[in-house]
mmCIF file of C-alpha atoms in Angstrom:
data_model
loop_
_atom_site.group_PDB
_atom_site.id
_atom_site.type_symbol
_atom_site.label_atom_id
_atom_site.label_comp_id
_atom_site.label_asym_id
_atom_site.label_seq_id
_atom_site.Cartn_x
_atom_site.Cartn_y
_atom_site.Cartn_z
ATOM 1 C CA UNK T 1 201.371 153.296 -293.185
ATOM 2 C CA UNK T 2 200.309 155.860 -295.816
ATOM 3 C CA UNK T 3 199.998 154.283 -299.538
ATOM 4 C CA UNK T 4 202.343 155.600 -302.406
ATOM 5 C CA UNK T 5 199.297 157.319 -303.661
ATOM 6 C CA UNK T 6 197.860 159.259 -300.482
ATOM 7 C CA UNK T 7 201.764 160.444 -300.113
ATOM 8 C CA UNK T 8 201.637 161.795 -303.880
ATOM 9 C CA UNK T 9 198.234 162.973 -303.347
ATOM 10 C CA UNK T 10 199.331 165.230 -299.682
ATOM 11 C CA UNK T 11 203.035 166.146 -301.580
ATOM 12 C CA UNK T 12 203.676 169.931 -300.283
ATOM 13 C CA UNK T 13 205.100 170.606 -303.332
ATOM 14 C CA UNK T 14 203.463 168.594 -305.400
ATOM 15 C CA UNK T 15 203.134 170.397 -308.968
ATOM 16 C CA UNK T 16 207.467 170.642 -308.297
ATOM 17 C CA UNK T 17 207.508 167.476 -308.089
ATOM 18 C CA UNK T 18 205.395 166.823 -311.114
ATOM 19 C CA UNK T 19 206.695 168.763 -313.357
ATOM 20 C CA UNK T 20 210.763 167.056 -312.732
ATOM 21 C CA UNK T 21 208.918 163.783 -312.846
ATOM 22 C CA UNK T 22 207.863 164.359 -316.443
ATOM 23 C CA UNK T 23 211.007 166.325 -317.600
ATOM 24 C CA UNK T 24 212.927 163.612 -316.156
ATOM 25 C CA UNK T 25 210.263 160.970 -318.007
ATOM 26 C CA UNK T 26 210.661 163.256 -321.225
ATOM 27 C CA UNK T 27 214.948 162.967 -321.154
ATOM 28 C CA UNK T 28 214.497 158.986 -321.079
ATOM 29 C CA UNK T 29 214.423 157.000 -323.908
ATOM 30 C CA UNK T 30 214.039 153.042 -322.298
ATOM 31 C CA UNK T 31 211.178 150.686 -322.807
ATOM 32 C CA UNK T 32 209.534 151.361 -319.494
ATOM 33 C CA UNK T 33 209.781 155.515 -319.995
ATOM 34 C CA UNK T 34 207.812 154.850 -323.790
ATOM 35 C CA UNK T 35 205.272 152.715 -322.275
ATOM 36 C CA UNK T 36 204.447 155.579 -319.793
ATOM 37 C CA UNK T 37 204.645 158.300 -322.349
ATOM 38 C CA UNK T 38 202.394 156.249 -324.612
ATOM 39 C CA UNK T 39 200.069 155.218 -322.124
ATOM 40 C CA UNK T 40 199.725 159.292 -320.543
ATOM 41 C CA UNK T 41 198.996 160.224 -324.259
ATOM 42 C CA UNK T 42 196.378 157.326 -324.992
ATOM 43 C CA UNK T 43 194.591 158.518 -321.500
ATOM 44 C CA UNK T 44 194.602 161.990 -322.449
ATOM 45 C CA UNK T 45 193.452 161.258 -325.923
ATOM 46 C CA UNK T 46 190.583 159.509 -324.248
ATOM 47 C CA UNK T 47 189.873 162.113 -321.798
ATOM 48 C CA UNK T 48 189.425 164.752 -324.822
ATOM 49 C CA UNK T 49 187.014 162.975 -326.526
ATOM 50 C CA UNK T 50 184.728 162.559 -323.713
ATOM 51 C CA UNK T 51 184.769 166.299 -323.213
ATOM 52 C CA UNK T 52 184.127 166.190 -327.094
ATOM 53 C CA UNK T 53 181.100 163.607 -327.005
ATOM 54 C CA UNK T 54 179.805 165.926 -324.171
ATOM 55 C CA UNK T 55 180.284 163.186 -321.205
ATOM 56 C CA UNK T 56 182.066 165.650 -319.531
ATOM 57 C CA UNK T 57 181.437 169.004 -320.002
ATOM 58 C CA UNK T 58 184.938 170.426 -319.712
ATOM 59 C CA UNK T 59 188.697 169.396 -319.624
ATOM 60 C CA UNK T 60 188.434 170.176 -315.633
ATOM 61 C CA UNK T 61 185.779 168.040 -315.030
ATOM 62 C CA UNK T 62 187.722 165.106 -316.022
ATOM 63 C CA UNK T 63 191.082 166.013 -314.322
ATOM 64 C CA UNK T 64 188.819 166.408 -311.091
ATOM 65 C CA UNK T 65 186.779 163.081 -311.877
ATOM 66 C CA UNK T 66 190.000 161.502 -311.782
ATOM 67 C CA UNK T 67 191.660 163.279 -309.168
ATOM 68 C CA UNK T 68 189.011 162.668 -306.466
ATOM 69 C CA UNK T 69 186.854 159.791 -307.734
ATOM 70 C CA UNK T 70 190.122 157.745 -308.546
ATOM 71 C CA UNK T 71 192.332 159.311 -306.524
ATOM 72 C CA UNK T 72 195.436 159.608 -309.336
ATOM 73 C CA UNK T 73 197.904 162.137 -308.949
ATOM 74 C CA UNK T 74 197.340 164.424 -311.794
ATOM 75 C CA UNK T 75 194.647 164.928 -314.548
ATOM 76 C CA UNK T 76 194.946 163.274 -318.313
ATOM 77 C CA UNK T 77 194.421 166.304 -319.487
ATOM 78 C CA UNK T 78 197.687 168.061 -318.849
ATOM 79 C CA UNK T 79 200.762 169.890 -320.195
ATOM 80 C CA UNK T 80 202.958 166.442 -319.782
ATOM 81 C CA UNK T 81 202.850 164.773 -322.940
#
C-alpha cells in the first residue's frame, strides 16, 4: 500500500499534474477551495520571511526543506498562488 503522499511524491508527470491541480483550485470559488488558497498563501508568506530573517538562505532551500524533510508535494514558495 503506497500512501497518498509517496504516490504524489513518485507522479511521472508530476509538475502536469500540479499545475491542473491549481488551475483547477484557481477556477473554484467554494469554502473548501478558499481555505486552501488562503492557507498556500499564509505558508508561502511564511516561507519568504524566513529566507528574509536569513533562516534559510534562499527560496530553494525552503522548497527542498519541505520537499524532503516533510515530504510535501511542492514548495511554499511557488508560482500557485
Amino acid at each position: 500500500n503506497v500512501l497518498p503522499w509517496k504516490a504524489a511524491v513518485r507522479h511521472p508527470n508530476k509538475q502536469q499534474a500540479l499545475n491542473e491541480y491549481f488551475a483547477n483550485l484557481n477556477k473554484m470559488n467554494t469554502f473548501g477551495a478558499d481555505l486552501a488558497k488562503r492557507y498556500g498563501k499564509r505558508s508561502q508568506k511564511i516561507a519568504l520571511q524566513l529566507v528574509k530573517d536569513g533562516v534559510a538562505k534562499n527560496n530553494e532551500d525552503v522548497n527542498t526543506v519541505l520537499l524532503t524533510g516533510f515530504y510535501h508535494v511542492y514548495g511554499p514558495i511557488n508560482e500557485y498562488f
